[in-house]
PDB file of C-alpha atoms in Angstrom:
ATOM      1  CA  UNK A   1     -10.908  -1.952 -30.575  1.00 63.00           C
ATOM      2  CA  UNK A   2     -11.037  -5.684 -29.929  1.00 75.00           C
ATOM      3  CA  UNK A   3      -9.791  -6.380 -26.067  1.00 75.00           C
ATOM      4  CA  UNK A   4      -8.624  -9.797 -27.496  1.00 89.00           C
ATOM      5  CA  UNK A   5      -7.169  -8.618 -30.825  1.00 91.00           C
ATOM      6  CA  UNK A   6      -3.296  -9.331 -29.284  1.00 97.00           C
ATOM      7  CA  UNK A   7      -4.027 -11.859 -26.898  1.00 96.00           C
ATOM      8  CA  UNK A   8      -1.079 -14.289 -26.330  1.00 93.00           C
ATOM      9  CA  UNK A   9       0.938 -12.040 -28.967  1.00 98.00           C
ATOM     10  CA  UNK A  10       4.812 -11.162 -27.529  1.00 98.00           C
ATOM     11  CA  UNK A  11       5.849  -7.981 -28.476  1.00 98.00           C
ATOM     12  CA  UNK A  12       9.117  -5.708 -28.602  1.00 98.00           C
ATOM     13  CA  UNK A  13       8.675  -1.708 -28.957  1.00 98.00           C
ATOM     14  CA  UNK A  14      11.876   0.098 -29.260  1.00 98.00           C
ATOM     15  CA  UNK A  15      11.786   3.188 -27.225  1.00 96.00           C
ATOM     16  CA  UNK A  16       8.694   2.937 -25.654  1.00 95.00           C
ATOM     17  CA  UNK A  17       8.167   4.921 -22.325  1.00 94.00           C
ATOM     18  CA  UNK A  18       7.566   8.625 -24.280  1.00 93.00           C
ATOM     19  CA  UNK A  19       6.061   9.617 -28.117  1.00 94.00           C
ATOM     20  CA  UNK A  20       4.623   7.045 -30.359  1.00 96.00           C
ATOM     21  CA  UNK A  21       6.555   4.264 -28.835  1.00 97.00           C
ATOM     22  CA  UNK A  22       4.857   5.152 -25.565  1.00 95.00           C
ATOM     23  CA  UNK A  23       1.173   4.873 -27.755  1.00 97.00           C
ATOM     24  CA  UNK A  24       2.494   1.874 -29.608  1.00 98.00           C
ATOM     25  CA  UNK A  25       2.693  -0.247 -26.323  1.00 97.00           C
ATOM     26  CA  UNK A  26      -0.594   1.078 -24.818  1.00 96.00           C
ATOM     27  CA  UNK A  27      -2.303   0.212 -27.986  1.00 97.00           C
ATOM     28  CA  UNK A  28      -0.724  -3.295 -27.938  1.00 97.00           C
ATOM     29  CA  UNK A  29      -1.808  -3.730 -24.278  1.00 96.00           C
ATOM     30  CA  UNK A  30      -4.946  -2.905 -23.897  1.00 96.00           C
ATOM     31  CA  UNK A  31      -5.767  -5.611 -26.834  1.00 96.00           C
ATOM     32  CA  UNK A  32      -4.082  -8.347 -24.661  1.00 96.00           C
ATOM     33  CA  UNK A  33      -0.460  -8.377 -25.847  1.00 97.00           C
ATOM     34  CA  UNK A  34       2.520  -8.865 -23.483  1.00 97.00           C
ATOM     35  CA  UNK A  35       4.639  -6.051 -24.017  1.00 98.00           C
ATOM     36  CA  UNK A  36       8.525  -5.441 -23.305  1.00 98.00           C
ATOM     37  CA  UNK A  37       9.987  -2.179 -23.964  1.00 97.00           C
ATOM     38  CA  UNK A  38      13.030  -0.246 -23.930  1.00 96.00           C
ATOM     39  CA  UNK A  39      14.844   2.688 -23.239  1.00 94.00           C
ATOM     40  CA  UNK A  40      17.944   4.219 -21.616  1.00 90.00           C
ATOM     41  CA  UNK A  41      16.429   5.075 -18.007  1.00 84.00           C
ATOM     42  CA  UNK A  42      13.568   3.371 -16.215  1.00 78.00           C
ATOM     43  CA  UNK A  43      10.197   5.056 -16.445  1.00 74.00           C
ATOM     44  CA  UNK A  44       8.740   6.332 -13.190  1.00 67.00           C
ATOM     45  CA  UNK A  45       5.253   5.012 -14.186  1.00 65.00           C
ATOM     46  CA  UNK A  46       6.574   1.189 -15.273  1.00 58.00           C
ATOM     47  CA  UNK A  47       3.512  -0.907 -13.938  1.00 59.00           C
ATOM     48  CA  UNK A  48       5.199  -4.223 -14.796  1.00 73.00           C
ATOM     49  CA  UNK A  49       9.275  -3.781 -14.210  1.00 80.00           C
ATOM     50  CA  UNK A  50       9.940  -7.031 -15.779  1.00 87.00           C
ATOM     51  CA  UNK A  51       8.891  -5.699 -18.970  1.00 95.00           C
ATOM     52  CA  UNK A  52      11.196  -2.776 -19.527  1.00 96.00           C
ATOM     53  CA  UNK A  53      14.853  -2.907 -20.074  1.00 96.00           C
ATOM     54  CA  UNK A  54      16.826   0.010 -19.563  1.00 96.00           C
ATOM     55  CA  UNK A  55      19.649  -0.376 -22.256  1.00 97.00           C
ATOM     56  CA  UNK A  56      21.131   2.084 -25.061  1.00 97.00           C
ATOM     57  CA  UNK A  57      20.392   0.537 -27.863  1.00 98.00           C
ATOM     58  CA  UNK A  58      22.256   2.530 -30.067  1.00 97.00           C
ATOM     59  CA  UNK A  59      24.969  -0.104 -29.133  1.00 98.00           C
ATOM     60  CA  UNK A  60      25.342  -3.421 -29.702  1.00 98.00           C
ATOM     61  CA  UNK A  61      25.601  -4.194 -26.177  1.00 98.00           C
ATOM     62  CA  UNK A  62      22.350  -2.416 -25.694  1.00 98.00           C
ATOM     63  CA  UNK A  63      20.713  -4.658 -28.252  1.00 98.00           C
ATOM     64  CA  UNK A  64      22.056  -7.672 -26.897  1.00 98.00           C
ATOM     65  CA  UNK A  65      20.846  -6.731 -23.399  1.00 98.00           C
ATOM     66  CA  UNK A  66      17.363  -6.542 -25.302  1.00 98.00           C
ATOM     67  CA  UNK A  67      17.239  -9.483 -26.997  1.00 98.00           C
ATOM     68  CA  UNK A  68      18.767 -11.313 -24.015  1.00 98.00           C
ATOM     69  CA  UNK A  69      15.990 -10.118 -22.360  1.00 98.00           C
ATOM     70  CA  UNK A  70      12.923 -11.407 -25.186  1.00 98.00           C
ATOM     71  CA  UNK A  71      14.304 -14.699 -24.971  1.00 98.00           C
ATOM     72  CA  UNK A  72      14.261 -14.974 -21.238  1.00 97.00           C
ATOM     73  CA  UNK A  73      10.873 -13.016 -20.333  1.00 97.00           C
ATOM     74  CA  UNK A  74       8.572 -13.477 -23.536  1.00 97.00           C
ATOM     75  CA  UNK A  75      10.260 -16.739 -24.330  1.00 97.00           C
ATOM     76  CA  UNK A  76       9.684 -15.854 -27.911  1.00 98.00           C
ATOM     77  CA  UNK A  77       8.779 -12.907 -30.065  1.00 98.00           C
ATOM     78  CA  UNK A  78       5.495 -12.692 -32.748  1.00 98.00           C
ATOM     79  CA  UNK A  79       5.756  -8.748 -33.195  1.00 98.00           C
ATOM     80  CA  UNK A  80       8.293  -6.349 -33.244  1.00 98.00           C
ATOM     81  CA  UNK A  81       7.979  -2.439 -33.742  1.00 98.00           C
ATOM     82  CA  UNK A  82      11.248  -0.496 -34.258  1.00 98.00           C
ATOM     83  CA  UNK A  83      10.465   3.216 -33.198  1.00 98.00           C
ATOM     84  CA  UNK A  84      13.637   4.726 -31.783  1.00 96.00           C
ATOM     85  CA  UNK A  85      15.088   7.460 -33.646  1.00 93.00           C
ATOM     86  CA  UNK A  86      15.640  10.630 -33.870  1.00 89.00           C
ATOM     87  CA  UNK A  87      18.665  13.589 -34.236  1.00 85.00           C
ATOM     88  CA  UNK A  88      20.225  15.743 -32.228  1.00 81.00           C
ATOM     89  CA  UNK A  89      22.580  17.005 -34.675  1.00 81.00           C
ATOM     90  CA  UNK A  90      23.156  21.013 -34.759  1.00 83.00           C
ATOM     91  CA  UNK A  91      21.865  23.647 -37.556  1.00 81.00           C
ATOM     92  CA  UNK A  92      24.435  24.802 -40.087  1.00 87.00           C
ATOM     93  CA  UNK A  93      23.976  22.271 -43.238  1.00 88.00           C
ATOM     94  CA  UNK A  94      25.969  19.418 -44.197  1.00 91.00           C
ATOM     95  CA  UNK A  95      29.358  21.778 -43.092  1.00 91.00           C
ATOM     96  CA  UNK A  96      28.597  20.962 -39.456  1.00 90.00           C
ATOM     97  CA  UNK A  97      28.300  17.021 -40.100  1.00 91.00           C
ATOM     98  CA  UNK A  98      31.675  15.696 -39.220  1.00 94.00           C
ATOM     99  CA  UNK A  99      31.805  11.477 -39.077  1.00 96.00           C
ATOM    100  CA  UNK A 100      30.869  11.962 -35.358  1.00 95.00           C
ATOM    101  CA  UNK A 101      27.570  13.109 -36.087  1.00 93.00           C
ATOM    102  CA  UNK A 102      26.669  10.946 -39.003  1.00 95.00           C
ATOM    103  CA  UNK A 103      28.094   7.682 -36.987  1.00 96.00           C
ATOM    104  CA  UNK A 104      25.860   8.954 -34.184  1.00 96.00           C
ATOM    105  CA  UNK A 105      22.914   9.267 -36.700  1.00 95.00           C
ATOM    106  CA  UNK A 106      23.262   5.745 -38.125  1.00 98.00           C
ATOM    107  CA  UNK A 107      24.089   4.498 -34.733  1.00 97.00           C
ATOM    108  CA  UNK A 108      20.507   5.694 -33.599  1.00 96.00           C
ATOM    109  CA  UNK A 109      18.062   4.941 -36.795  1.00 97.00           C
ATOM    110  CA  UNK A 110      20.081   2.261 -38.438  1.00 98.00           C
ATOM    111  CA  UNK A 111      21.689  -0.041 -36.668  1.00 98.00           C
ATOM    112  CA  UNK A 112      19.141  -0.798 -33.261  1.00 98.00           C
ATOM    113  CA  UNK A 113      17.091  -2.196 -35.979  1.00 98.00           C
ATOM    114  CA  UNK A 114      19.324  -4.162 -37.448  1.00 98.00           C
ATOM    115  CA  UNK A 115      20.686  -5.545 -34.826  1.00 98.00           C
ATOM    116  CA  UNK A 116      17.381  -6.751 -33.133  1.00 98.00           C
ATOM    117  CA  UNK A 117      16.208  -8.074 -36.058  1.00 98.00           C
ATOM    118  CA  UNK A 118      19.057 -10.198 -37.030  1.00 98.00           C
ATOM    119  CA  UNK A 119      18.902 -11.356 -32.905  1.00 98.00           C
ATOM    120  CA  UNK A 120      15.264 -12.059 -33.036  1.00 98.00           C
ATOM    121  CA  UNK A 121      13.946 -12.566 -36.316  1.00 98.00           C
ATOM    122  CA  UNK A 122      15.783 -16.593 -36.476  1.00 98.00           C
ATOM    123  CA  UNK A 123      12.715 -17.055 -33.818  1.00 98.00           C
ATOM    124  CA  UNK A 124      10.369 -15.449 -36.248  1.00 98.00           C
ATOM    125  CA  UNK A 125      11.590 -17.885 -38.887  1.00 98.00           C
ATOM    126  CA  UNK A 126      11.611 -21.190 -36.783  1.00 98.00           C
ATOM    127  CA  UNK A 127       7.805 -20.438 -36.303  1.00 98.00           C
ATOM    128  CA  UNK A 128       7.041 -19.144 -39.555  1.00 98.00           C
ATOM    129  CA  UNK A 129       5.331 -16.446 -38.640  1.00 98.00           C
ATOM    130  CA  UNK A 130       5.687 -12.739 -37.161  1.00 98.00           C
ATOM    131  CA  UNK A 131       5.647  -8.970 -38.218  1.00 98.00           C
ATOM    132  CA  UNK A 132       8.248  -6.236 -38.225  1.00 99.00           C
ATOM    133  CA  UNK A 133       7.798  -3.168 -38.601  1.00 98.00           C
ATOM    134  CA  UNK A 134      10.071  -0.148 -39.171  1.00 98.00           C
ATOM    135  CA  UNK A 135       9.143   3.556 -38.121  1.00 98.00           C
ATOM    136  CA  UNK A 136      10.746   5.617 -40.948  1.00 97.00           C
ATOM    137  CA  UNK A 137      10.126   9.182 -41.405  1.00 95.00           C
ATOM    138  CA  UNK A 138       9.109  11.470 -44.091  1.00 94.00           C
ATOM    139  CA  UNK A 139      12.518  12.967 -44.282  1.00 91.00           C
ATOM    140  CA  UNK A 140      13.923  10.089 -45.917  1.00 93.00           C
ATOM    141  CA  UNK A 141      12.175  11.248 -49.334  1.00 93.00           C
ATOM    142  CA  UNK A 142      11.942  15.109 -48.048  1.00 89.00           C
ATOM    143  CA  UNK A 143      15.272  16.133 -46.425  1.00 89.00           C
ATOM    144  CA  UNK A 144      15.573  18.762 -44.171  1.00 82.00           C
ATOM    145  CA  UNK A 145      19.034  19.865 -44.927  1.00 83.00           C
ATOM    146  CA  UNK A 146      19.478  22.480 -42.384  1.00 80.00           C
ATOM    147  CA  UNK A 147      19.599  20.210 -38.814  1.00 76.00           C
ATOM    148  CA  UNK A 148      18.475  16.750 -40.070  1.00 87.00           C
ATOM    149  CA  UNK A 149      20.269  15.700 -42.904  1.00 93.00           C
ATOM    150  CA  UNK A 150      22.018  12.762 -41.186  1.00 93.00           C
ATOM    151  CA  UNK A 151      18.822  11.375 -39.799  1.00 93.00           C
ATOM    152  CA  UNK A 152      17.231  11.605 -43.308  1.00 94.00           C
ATOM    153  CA  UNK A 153      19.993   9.571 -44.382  1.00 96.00           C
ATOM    154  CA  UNK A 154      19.781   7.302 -42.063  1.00 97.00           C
ATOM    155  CA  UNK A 155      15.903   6.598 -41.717  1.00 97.00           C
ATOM    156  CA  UNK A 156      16.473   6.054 -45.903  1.00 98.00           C
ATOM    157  CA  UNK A 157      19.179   3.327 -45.384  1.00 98.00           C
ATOM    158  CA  UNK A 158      16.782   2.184 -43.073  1.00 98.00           C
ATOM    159  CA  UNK A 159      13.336   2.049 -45.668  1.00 98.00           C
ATOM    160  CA  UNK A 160      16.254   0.828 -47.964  1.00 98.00           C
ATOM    161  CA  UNK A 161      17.165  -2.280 -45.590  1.00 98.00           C
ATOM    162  CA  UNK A 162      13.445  -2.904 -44.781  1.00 98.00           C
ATOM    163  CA  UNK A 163      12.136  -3.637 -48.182  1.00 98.00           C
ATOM    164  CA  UNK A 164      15.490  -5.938 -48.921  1.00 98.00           C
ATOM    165  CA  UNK A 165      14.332  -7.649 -45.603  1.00 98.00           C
ATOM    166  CA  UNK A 166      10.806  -7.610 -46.583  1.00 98.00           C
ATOM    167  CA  UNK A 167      12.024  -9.691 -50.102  1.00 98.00           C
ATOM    168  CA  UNK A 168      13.715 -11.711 -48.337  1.00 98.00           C
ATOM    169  CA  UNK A 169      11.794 -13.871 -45.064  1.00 98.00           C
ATOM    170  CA  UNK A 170       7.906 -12.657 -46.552  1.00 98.00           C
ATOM    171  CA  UNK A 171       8.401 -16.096 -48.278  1.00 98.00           C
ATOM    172  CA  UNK A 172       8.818 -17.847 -44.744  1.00 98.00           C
ATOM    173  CA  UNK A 173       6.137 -16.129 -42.994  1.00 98.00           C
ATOM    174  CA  UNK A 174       7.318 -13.006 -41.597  1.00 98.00           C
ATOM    175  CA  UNK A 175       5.509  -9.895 -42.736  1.00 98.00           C
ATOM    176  CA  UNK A 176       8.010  -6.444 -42.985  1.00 98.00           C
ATOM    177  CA  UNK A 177       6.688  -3.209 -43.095  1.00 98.00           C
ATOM    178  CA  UNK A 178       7.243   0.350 -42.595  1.00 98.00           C
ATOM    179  CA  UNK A 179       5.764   3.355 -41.076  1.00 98.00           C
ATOM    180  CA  UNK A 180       6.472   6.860 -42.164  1.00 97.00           C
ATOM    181  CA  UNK A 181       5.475   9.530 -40.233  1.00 96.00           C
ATOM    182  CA  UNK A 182       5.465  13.007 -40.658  1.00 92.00           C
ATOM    183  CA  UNK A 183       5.330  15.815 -37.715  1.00 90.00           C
ATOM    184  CA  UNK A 184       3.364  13.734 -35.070  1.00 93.00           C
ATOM    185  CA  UNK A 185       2.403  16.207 -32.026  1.00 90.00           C
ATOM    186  CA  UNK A 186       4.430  14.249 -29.054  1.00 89.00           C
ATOM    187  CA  UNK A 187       5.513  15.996 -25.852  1.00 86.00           C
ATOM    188  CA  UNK A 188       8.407  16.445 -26.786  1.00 82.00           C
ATOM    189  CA  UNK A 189       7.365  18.452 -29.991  1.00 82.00           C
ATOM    190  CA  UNK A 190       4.762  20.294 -27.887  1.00 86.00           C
ATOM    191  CA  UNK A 191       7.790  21.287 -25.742  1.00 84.00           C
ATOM    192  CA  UNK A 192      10.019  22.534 -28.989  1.00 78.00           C
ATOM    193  CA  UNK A 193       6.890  24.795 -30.246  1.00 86.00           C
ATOM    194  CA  UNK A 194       6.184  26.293 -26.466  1.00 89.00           C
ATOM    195  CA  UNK A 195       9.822  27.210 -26.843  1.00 85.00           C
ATOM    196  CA  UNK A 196       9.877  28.641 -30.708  1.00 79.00           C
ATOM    197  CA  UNK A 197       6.984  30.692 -29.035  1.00 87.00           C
ATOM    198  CA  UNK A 198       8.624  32.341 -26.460  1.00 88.00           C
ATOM    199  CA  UNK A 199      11.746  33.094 -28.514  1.00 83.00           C
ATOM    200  CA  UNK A 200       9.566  34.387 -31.313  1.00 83.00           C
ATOM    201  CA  UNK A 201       7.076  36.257 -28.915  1.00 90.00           C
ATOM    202  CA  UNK A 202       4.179  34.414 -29.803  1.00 90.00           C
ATOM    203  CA  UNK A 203       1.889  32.274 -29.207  1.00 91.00           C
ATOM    204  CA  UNK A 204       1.816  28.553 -29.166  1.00 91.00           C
ATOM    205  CA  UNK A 205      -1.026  28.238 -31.821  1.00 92.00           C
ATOM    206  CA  UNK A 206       1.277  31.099 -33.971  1.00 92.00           C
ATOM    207  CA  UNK A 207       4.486  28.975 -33.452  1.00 88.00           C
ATOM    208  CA  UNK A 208       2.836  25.292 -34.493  1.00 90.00           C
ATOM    209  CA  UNK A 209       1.297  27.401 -37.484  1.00 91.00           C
ATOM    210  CA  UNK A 210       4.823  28.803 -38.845  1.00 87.00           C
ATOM    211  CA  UNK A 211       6.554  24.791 -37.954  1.00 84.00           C
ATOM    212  CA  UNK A 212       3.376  23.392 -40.556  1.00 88.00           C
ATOM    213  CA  UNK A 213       4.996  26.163 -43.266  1.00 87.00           C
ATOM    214  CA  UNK A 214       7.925  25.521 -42.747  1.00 81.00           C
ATOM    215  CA  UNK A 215       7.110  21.802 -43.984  1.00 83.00           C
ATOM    216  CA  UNK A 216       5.407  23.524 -46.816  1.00 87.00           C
ATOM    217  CA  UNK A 217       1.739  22.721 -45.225  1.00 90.00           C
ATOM    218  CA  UNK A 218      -0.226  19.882 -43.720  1.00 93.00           C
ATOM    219  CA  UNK A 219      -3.382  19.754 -45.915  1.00 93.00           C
ATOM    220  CA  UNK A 220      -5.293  18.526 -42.875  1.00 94.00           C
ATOM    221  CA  UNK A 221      -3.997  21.397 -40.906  1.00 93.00           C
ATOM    222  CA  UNK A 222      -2.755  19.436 -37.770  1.00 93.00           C
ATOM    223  CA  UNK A 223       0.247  17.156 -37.084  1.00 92.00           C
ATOM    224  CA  UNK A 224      -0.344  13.811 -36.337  1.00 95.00           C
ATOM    225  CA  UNK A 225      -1.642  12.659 -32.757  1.00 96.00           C
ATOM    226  CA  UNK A 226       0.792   9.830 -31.773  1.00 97.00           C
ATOM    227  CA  UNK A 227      -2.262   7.276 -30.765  1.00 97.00           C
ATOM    228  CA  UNK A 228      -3.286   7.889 -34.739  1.00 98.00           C
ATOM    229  CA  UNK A 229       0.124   6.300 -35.629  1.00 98.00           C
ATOM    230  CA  UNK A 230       0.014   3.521 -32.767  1.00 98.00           C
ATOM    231  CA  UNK A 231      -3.206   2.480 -34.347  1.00 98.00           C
ATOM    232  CA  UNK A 232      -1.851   2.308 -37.923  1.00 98.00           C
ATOM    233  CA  UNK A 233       0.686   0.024 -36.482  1.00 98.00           C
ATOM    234  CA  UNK A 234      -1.647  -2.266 -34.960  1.00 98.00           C
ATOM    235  CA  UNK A 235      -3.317  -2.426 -38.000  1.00 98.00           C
ATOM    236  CA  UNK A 236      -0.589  -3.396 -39.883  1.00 98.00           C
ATOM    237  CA  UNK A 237       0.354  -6.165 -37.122  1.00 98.00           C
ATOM    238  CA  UNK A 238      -3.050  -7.589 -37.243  1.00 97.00           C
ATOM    239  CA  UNK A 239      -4.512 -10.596 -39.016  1.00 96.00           C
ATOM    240  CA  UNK A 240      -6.431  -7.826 -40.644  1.00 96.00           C
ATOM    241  CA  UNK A 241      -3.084  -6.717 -42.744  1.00 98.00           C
ATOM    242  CA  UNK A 242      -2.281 -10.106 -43.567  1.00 97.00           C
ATOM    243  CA  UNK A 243      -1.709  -9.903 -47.147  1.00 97.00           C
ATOM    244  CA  UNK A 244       0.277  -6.471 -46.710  1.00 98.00           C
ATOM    245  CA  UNK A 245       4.347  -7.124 -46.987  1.00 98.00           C
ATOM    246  CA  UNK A 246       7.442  -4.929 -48.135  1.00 98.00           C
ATOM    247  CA  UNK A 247       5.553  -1.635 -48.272  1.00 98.00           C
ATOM    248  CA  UNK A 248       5.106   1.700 -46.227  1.00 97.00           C
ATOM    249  CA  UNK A 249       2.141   3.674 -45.180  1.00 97.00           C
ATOM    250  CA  UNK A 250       2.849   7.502 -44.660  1.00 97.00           C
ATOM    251  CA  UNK A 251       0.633   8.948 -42.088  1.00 97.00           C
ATOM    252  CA  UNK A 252       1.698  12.997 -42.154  1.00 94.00           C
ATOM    253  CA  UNK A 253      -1.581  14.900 -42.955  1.00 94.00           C
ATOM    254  CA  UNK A 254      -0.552  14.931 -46.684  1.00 93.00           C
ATOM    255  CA  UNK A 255       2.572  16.768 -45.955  1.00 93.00           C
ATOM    256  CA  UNK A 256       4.363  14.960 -49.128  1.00 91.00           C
ATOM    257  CA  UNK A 257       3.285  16.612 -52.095  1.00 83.00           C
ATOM    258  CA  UNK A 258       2.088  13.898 -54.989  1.00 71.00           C
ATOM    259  CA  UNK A 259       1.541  13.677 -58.534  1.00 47.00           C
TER     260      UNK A 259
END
């Protein structure tokens, strides 16, 4: 890794003080960027305060508070990586969705995005230059139906609005991408597989075996490591990428079957 690679680069991660956002702003740091992230509550561990808003995001207050705050402490904005997400919608199937939980779903993986971008990327534009990227999901092309069929939605509309974007500023020099993970091994899904083990009465290595079948396999035989995604992002920001607009890389150990 090049120490100097993000020098001078100003850069927004969504959601960055746990998972891959947490690995996306290490990655960006340690090759010289200045970094502001976000979340709802302040991280004990913040070594700079001045670079981390605490703001919900799946607002549009939150977003403003964000953006507010790249204007006043980056003065400007080169990269921006969109990771929050997620569901916390209950099992039972589409029966159990009532408009509370897909507003909440949309609220979360669609609109933070959105929001930011249409804040931030005018700066983007009146320099000509910048990258956004979008963390998607696999789910957006292979539903889960039982728990996560919101989110899927969602993180689809999402790909969906990314490519229009893409179409739209790549002709005045702003790249837009997307990232699409599969099962990436964060704390927080070490924590859900520690606790499928104890309800199943096995063990952890047992439990993350039966979550890979339940996705019908990872080829590699592993979930993802979230400094393997960071690093596809920072790829993708690079000079190194800088012919590579409007399209998504899938990083989930070959989890999507392909013809």
């Amino acid at each position: 890794m090049d120490s100097h690679e993000f020098e001078n680069k100003r850069v927004l991660v969504t959601a960055g003080t746990k998972g891959i956002g947490q690995a996306v702003v290490t990655r960006f740091r340690e090759a010289g960027a200045r970094v502001l992230t976000t979340a709802r509550g302040q991280p004990n561990d913040s070594a700079d305060k001045d670079l981390f808003v605490a703001a919900d995001i799946s607002t549009a207050e939150g977003c403003t508070l964000v953006a507010d705050a790249v204007r006043q402490r980056l003065g400007g904005i080169d990269i921006m990586v969109h990771v929050a997400g997620g569901s916390s919608a209950p099992a039972g199937g589409f029966a159990v969705l009532d408009d509370k939980e897909w507003q909440r779903a949309l609220d979360l993986n669609l609109f933070p995005a959105v929001r930011l971008d249409r804040a931030l990327l005018p700066l983007m534009l009146e320099q000509r230059s910048g990258v956004i990227i979008h963390i998607t999901s696999i789910q957006r092309v292979m539903p889960l139906p039982e728990a996560t069929l919101a989110y899927a939605a969602a993180k689809a509309a999402l790909a969906n609005y990314s490519k229009g974007l893409s179409k739209e500023v790549s002709p005045k020099g702003v790249r837009v991408l997307r990232v699409s993970p599969g099962w990436v091994e964060t704390e927080a899904a070490v924590g859900l597989v520690s606790s499928l083990a104890a309800s199943k009465g096995t063990d952890y290595e047992g439990a993350r075996q039966a979550l890979m079948d339940s996705l019908g396999g990872i080829p590699i035989g592993r979930p993802a490591k979230p400094k393997e995604v960071a690093d596809l992002v920072a790829f993708l920001a690079s000079s190194h990428a800088a012919s590579i607009t409007g399209t998504e890389y899938v990083i989930d150990g070959g989890t999507i079957p392909t013809v």
